[in-house]
Short mmCIF file of N, CA and C in Angstrom, two decimals:
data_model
loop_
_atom_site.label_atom_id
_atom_site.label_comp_id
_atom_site.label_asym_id
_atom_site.label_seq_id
_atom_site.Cartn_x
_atom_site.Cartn_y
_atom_site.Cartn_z
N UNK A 487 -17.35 -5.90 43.40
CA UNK A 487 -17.16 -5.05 42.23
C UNK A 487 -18.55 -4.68 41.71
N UNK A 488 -18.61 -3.35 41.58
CA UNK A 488 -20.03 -2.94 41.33
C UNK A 488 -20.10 -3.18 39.78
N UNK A 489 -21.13 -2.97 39.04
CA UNK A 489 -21.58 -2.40 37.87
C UNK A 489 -20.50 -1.59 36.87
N UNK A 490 -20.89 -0.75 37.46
CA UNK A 490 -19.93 0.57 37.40
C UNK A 490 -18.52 0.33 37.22
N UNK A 491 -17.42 0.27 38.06
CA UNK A 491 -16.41 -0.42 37.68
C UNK A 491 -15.99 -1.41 37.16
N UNK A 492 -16.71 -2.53 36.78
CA UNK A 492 -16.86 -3.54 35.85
C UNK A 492 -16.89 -2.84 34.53
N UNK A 493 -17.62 -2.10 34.40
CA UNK A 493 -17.75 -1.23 32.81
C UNK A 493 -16.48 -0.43 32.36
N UNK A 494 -16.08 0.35 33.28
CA UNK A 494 -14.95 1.20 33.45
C UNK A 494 -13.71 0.19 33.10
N UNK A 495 -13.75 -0.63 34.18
CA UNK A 495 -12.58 -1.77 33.86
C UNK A 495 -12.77 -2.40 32.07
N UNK A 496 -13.54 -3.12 31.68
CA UNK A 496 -14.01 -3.42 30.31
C UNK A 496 -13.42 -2.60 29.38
N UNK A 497 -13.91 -0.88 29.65
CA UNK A 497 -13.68 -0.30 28.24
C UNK A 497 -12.25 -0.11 28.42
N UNK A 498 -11.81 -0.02 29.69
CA UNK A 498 -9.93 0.27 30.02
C UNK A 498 -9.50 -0.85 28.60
N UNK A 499 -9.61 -2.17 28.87
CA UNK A 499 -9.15 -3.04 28.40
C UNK A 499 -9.76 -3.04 26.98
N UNK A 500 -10.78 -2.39 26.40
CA UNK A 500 -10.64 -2.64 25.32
C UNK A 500 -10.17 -1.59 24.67
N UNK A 501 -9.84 -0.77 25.25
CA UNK A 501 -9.82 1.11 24.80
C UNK A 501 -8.20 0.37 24.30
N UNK A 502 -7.55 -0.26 25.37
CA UNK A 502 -5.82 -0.52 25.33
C UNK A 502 -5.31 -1.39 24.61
N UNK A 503 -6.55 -2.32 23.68
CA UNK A 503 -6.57 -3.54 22.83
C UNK A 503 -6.10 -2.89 22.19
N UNK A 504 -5.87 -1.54 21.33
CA UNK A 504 -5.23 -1.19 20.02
C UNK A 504 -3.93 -1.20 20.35
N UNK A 505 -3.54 -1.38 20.98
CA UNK A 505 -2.08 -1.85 21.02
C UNK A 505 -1.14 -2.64 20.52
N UNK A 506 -2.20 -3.81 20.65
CA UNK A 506 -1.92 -5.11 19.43
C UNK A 506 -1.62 -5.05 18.39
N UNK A 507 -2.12 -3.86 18.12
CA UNK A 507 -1.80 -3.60 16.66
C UNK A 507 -0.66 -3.50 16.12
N UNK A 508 0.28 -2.96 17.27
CA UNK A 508 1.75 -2.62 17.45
C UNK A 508 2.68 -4.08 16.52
N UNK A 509 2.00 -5.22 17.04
CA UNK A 509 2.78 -5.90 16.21
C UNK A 509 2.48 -6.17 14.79
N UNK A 510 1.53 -6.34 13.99
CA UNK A 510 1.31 -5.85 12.90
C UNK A 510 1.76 -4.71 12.04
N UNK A 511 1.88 -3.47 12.63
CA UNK A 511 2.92 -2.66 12.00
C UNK A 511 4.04 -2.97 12.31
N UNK A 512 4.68 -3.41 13.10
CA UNK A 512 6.59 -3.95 13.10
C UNK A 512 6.50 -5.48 11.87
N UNK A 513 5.44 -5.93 12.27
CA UNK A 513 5.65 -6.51 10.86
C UNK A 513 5.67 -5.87 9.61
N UNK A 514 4.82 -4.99 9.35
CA UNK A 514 4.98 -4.45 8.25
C UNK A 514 6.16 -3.66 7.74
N UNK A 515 6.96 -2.88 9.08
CA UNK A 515 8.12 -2.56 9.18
C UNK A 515 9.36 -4.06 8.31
N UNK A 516 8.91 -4.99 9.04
CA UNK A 516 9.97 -5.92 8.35
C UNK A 516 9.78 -6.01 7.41
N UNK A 517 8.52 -5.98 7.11
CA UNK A 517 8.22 -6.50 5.09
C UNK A 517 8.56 -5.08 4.55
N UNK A 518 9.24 -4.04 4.74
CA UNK A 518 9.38 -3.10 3.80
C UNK A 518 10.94 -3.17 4.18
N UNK A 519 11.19 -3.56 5.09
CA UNK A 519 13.08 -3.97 4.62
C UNK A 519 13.58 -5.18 4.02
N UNK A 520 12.48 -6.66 4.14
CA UNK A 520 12.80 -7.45 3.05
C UNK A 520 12.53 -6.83 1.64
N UNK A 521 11.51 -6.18 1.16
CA UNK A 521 11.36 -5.54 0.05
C UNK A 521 12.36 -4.46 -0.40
N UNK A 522 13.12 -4.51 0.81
CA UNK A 522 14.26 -3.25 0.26
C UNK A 522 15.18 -4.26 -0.15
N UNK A 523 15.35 -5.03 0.58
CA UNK A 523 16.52 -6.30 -0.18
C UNK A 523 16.50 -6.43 -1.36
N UNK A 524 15.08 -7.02 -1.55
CA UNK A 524 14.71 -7.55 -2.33
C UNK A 524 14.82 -6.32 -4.38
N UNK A 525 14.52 -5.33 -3.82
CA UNK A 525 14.80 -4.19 -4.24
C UNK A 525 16.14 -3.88 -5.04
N UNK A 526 16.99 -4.03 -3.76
CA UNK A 526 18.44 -4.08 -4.30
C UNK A 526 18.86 -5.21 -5.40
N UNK A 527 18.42 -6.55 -4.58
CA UNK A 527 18.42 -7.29 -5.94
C UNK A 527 18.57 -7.62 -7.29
N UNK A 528 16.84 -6.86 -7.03
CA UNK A 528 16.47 -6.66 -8.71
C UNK A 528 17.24 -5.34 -9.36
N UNK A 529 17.79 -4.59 -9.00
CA UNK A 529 18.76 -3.56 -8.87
C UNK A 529 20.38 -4.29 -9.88
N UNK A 530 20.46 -4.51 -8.61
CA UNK A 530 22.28 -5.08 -9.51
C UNK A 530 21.60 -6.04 -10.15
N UNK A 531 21.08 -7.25 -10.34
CA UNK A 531 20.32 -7.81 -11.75
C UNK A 531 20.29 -6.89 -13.12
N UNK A 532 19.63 -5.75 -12.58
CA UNK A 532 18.98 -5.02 -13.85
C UNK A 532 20.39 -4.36 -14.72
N UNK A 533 20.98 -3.55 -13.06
CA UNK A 533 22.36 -3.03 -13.62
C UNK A 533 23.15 -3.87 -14.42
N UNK A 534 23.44 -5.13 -14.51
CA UNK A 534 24.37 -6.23 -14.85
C UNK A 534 23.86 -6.53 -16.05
N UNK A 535 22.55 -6.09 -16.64
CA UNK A 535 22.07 -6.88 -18.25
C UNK A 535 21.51 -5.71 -19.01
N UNK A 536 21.33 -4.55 -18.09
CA UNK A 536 20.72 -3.61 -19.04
C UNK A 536 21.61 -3.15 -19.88
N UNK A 537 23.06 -3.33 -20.49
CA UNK A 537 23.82 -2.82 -21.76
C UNK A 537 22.93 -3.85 -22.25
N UNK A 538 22.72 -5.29 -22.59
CA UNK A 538 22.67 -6.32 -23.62
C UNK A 538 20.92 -6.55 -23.77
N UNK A 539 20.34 -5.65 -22.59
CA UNK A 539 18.93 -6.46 -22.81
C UNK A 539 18.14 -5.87 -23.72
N UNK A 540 17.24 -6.18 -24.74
CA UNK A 540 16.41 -5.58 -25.93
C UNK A 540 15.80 -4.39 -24.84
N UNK A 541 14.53 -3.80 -25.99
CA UNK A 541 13.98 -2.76 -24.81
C UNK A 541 13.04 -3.28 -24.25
N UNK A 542 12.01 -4.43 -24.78
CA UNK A 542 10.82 -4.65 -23.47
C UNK A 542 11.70 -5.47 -22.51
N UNK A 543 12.93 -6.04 -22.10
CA UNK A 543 13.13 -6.62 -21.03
C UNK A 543 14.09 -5.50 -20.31
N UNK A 544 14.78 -4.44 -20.90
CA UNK A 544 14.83 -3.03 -20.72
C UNK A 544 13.79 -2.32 -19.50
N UNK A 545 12.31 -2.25 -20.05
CA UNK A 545 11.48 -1.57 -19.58
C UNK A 545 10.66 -2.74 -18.28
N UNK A 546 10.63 -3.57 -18.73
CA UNK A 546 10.28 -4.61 -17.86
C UNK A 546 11.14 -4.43 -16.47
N UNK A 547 12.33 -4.34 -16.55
CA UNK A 547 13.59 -4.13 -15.64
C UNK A 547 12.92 -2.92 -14.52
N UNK A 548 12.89 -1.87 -15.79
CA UNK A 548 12.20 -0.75 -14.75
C UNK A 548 11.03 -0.86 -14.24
N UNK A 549 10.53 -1.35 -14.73
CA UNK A 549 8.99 -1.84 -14.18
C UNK A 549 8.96 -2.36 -12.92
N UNK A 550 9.88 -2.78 -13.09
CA UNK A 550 9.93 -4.33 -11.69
C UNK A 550 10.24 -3.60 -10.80
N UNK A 551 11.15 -2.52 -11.20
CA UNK A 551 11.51 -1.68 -9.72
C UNK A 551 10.65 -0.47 -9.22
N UNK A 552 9.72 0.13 -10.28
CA UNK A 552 9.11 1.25 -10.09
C UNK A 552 7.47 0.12 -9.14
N UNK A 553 7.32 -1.28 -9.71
CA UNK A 553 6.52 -1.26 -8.60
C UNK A 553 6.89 -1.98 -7.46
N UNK A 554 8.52 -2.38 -6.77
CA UNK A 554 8.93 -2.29 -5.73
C UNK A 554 8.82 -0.79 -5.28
N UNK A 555 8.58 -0.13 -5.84
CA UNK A 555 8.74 1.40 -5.07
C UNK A 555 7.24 1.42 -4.37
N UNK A 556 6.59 1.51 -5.85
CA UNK A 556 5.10 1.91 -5.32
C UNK A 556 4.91 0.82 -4.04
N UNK A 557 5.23 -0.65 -4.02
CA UNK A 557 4.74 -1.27 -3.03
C UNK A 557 5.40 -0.88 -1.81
N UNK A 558 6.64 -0.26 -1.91
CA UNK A 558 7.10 0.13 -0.67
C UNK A 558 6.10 1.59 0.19
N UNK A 559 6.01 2.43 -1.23
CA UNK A 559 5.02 3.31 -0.84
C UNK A 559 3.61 3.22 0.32
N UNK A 560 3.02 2.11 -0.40
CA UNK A 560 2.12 1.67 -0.07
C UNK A 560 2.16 1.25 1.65
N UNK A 561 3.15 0.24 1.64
CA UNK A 561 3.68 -0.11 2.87
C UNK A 561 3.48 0.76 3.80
N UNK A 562 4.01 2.36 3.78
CA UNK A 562 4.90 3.49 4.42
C UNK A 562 2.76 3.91 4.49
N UNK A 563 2.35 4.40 3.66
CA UNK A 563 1.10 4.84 4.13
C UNK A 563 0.18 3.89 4.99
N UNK A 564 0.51 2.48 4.99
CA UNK A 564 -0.51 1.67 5.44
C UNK A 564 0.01 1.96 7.15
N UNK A 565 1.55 1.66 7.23
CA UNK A 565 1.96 1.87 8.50
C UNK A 565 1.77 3.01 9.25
N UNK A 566 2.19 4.36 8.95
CA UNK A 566 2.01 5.50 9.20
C UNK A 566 0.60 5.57 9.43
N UNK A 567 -0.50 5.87 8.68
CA UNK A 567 -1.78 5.89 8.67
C UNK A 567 -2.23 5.41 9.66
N UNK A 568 -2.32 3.91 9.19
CA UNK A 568 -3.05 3.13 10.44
C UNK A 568 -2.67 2.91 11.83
N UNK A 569 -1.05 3.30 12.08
CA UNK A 569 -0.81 3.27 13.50
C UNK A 569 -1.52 4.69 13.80
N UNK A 570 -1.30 5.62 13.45
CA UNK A 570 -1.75 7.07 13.58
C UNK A 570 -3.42 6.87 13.52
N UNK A 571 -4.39 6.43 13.21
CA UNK A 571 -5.52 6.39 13.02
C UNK A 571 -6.12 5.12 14.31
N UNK A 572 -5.19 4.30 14.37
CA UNK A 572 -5.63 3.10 14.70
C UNK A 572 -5.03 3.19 16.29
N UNK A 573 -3.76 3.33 16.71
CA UNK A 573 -3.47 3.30 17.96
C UNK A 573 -2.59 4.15 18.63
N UNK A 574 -1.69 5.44 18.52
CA UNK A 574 -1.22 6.42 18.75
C UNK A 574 -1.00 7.67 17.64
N UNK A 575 -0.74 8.84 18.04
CA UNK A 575 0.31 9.80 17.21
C UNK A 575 1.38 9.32 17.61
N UNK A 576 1.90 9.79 15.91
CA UNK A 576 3.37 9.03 16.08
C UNK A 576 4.24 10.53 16.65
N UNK A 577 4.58 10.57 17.80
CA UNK A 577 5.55 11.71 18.69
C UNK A 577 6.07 12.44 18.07
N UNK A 578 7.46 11.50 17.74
CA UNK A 578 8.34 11.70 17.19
C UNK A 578 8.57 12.47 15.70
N UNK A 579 7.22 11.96 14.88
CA UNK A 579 6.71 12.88 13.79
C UNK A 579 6.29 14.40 13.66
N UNK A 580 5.88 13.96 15.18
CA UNK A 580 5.00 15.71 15.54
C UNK A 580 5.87 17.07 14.87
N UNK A 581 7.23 17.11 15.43
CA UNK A 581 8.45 17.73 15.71
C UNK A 581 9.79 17.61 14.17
N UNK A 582 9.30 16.49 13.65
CA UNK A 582 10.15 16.57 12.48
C UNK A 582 9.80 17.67 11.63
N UNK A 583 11.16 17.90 11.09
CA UNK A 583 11.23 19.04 9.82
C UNK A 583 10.56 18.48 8.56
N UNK A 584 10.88 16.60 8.51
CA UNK A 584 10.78 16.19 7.08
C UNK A 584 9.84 15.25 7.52
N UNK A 585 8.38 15.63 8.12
CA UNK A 585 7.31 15.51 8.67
C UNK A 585 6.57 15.24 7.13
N UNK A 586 5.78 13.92 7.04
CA UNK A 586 5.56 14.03 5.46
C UNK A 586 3.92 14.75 5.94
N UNK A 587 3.26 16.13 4.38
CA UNK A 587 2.31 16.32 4.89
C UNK A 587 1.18 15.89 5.30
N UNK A 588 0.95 14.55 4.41
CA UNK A 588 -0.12 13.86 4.35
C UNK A 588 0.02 12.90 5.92
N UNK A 589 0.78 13.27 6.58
CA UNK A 589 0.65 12.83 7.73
C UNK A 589 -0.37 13.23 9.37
N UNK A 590 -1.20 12.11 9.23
CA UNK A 590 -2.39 12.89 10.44
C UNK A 590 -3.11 13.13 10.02
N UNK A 591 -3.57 13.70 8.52
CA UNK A 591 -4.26 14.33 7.55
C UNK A 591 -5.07 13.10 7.22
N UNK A 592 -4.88 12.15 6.76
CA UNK A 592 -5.47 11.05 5.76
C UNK A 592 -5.80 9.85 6.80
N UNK A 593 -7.43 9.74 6.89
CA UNK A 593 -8.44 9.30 7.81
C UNK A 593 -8.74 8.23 6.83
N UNK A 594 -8.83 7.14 7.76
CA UNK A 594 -9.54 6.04 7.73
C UNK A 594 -10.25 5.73 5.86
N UNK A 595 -11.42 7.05 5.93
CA UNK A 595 -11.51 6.33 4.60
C UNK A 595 -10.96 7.39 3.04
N UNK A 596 -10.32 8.63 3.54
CA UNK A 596 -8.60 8.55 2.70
C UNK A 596 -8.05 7.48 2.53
N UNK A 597 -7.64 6.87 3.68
CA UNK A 597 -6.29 5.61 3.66
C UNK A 597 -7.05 4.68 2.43
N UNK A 598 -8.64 4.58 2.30
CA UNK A 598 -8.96 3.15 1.83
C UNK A 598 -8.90 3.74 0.14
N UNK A 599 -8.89 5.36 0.00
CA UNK A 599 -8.55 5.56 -1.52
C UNK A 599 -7.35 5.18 -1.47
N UNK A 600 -6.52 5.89 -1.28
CA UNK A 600 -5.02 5.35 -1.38
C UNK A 600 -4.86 4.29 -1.61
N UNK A 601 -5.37 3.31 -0.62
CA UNK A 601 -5.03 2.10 -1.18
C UNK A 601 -5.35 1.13 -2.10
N UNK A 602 -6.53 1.74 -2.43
CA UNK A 602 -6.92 1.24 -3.69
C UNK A 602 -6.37 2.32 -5.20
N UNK A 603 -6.32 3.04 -5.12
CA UNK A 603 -5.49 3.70 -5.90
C UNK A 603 -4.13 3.24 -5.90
N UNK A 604 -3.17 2.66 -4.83
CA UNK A 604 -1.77 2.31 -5.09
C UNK A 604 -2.23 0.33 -5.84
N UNK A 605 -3.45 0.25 -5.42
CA UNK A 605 -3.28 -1.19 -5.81
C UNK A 605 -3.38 -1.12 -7.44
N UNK A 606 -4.38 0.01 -7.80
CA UNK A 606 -4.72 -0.02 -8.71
C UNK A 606 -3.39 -0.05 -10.13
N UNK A 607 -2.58 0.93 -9.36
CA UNK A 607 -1.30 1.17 -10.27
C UNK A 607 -0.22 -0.22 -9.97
N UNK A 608 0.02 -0.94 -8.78
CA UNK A 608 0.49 -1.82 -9.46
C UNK A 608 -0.42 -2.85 -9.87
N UNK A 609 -1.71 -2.93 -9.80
CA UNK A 609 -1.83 -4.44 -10.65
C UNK A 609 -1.90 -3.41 -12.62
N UNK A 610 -1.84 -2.45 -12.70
CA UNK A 610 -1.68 -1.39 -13.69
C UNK A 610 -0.04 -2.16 -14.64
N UNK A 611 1.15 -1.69 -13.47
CA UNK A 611 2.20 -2.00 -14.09
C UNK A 611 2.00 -3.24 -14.03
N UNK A 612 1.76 -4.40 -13.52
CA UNK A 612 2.17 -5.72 -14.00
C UNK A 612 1.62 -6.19 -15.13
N UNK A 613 0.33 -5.36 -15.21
CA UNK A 613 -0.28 -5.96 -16.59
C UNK A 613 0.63 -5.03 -18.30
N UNK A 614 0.64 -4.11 -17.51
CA UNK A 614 1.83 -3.29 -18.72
C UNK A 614 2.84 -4.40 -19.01
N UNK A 615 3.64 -4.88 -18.04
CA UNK A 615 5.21 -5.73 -18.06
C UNK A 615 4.68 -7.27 -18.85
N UNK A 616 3.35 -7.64 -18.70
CA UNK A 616 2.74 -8.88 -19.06
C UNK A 616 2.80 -8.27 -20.59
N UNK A 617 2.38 -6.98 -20.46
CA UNK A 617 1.85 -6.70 -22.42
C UNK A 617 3.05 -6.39 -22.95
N UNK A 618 4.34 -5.91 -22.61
CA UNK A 618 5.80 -5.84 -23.11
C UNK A 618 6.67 -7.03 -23.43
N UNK A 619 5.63 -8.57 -22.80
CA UNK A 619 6.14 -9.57 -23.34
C UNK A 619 5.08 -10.64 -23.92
N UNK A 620 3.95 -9.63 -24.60
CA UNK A 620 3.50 -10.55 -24.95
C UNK A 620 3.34 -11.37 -26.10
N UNK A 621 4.50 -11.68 -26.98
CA UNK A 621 4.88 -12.77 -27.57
C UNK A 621 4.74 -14.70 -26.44
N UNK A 622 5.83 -13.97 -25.56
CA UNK A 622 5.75 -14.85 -24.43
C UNK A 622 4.66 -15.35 -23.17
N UNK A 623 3.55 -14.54 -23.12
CA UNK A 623 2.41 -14.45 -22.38
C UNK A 623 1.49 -15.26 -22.73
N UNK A 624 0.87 -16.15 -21.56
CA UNK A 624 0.51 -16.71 -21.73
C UNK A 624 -1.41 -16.12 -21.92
N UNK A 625 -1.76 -16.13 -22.92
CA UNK A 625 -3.14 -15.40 -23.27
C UNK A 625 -4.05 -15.68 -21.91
N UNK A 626 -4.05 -16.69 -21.48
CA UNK A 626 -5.44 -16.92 -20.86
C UNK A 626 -5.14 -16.02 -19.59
N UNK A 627 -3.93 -16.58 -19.09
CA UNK A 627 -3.50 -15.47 -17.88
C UNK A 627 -3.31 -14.06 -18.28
N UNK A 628 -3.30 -13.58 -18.87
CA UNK A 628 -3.56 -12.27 -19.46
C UNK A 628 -5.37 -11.73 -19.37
N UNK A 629 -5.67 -12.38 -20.07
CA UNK A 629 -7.17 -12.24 -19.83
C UNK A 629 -7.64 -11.88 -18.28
N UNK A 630 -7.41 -12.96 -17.64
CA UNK A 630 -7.21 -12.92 -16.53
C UNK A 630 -6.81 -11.66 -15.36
N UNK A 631 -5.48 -11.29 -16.01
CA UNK A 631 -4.99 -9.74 -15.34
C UNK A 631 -5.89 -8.52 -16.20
N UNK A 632 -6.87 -8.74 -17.12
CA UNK A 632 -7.54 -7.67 -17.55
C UNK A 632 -8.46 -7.71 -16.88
N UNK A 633 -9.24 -8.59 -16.49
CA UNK A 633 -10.14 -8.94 -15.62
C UNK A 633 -9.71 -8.35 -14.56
N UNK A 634 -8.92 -8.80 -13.98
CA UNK A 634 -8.91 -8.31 -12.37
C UNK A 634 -8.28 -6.66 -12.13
N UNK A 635 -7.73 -6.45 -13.34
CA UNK A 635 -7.26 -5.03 -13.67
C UNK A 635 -8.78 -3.99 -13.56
N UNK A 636 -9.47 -4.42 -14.48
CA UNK A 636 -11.07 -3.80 -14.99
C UNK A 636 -11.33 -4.28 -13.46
N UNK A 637 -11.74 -5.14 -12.64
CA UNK A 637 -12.81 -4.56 -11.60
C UNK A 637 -12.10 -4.36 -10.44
N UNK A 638 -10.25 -4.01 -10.53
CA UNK A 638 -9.78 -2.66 -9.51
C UNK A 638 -10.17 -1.44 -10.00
N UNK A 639 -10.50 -0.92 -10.99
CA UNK A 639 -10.76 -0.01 -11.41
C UNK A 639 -11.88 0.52 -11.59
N UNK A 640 -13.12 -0.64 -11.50
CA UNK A 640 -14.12 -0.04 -11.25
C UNK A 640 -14.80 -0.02 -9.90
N UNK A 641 -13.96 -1.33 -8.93
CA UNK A 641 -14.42 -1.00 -7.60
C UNK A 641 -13.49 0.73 -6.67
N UNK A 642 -12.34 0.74 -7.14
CA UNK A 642 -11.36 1.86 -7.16
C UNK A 642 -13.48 3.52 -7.56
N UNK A 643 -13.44 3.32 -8.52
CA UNK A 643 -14.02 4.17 -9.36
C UNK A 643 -15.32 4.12 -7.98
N UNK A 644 -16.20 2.98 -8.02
CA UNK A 644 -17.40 2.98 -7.08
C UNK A 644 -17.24 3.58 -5.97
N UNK A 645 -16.15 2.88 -5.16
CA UNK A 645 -16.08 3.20 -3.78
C UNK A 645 -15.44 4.87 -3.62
N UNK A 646 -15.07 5.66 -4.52
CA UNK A 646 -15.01 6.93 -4.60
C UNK A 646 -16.38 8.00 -4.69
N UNK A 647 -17.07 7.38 -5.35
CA UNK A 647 -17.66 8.13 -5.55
C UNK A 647 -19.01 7.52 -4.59
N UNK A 648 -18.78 6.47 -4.30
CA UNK A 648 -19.96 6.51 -2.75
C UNK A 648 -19.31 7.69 -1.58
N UNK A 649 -18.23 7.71 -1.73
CA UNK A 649 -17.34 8.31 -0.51
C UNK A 649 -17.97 9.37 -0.54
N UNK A 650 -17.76 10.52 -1.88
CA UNK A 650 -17.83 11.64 -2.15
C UNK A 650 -19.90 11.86 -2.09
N UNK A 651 -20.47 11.08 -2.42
CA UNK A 651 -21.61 10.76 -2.27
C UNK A 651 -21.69 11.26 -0.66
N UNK A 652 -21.62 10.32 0.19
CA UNK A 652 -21.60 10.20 1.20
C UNK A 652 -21.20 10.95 2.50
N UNK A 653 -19.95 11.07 1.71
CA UNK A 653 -19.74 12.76 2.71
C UNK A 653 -19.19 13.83 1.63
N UNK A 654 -19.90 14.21 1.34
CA UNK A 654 -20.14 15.71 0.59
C UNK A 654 -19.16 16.56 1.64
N UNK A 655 -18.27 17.38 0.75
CA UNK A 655 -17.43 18.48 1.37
C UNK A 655 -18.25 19.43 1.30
N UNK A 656 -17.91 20.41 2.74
CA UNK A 656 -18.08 21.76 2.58
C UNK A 656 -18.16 22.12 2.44
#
């Protein structure tokens, strides 16, 4: 075996390593149908107390589900994205009618706004649902979610504007 095909062989095998990846998104596939369960759940829960519940455990209710959504969201771009970026076009997408647009479109470091932007909004709502009960909240852990709230938001804020820094549009 020369040189030459030794190299050839090498990059074959590492070119085909993104494949692996394949199982990481079917996982992620599963974690967005336990979260759909999980979803439903909190669903008939909410349905079953929202005549009797005051309004912050009211809004709390919705809370809980608007950021099962966003996290499902999140899910759906991380999968989509990164298999599409990371180890095929997805085919089957090519050809759909209800082809979402941001699909194919949103590169590597798109995906990393997004995702700091979806993190940003839910650690956003949980600290909202913490401040709708905070009679019951425990202060220090509160502090705590302001803290980590404030530096998603300012690493969210930095890493944008290095981006835009960095690669200047057209």
């Amino acid at each position: 075996m020369n040189l030459h095909t030794f190299e050839h062989l090498l990059e074959k095998i590492i070119f085909n390593s993104r494949w692996i990846l394949v199982v990481f998104y079917a996982g992620l596939v599963l974690c967005l149908l336990i979260l759909a369960m999980k979803f439903v759940q909190e669903f008939v829960h909410f349905a079953s107390i929202f005549w009797m519940a005051d309004e912050s455990k009211f809004l709390t209710g919705i809370l809980a589900m608007v950021d099962k959504t966003l996290l499902a969201n999140l899910l759906i771009l991380v999968i989509f994205s990164g298999y599409e970026n990371f180890v095929s076009v997805i085919g089957v997408a090519k050809v759909s009618e209800d082809r979402p647009k941001w699909m194919g479109e949103v590169d590597f470091a798109g995906l990393k706004i997004k995702l700091i932007g979806s993190i940003i909004a839910l650690s956003g709502i949980n600290l909202l649902a913490a401040f709708l009960e905070i009679d019951s909240a425990n202060k220090e852990n509160l502090a705590w979610m302001i803290g980590v709230h404030f530096t998603f938001v300012v690493t969210g804020f930095l890493y944008a504007y290095s981006e835009k820094f960095n690669h200047p549009k057209k």
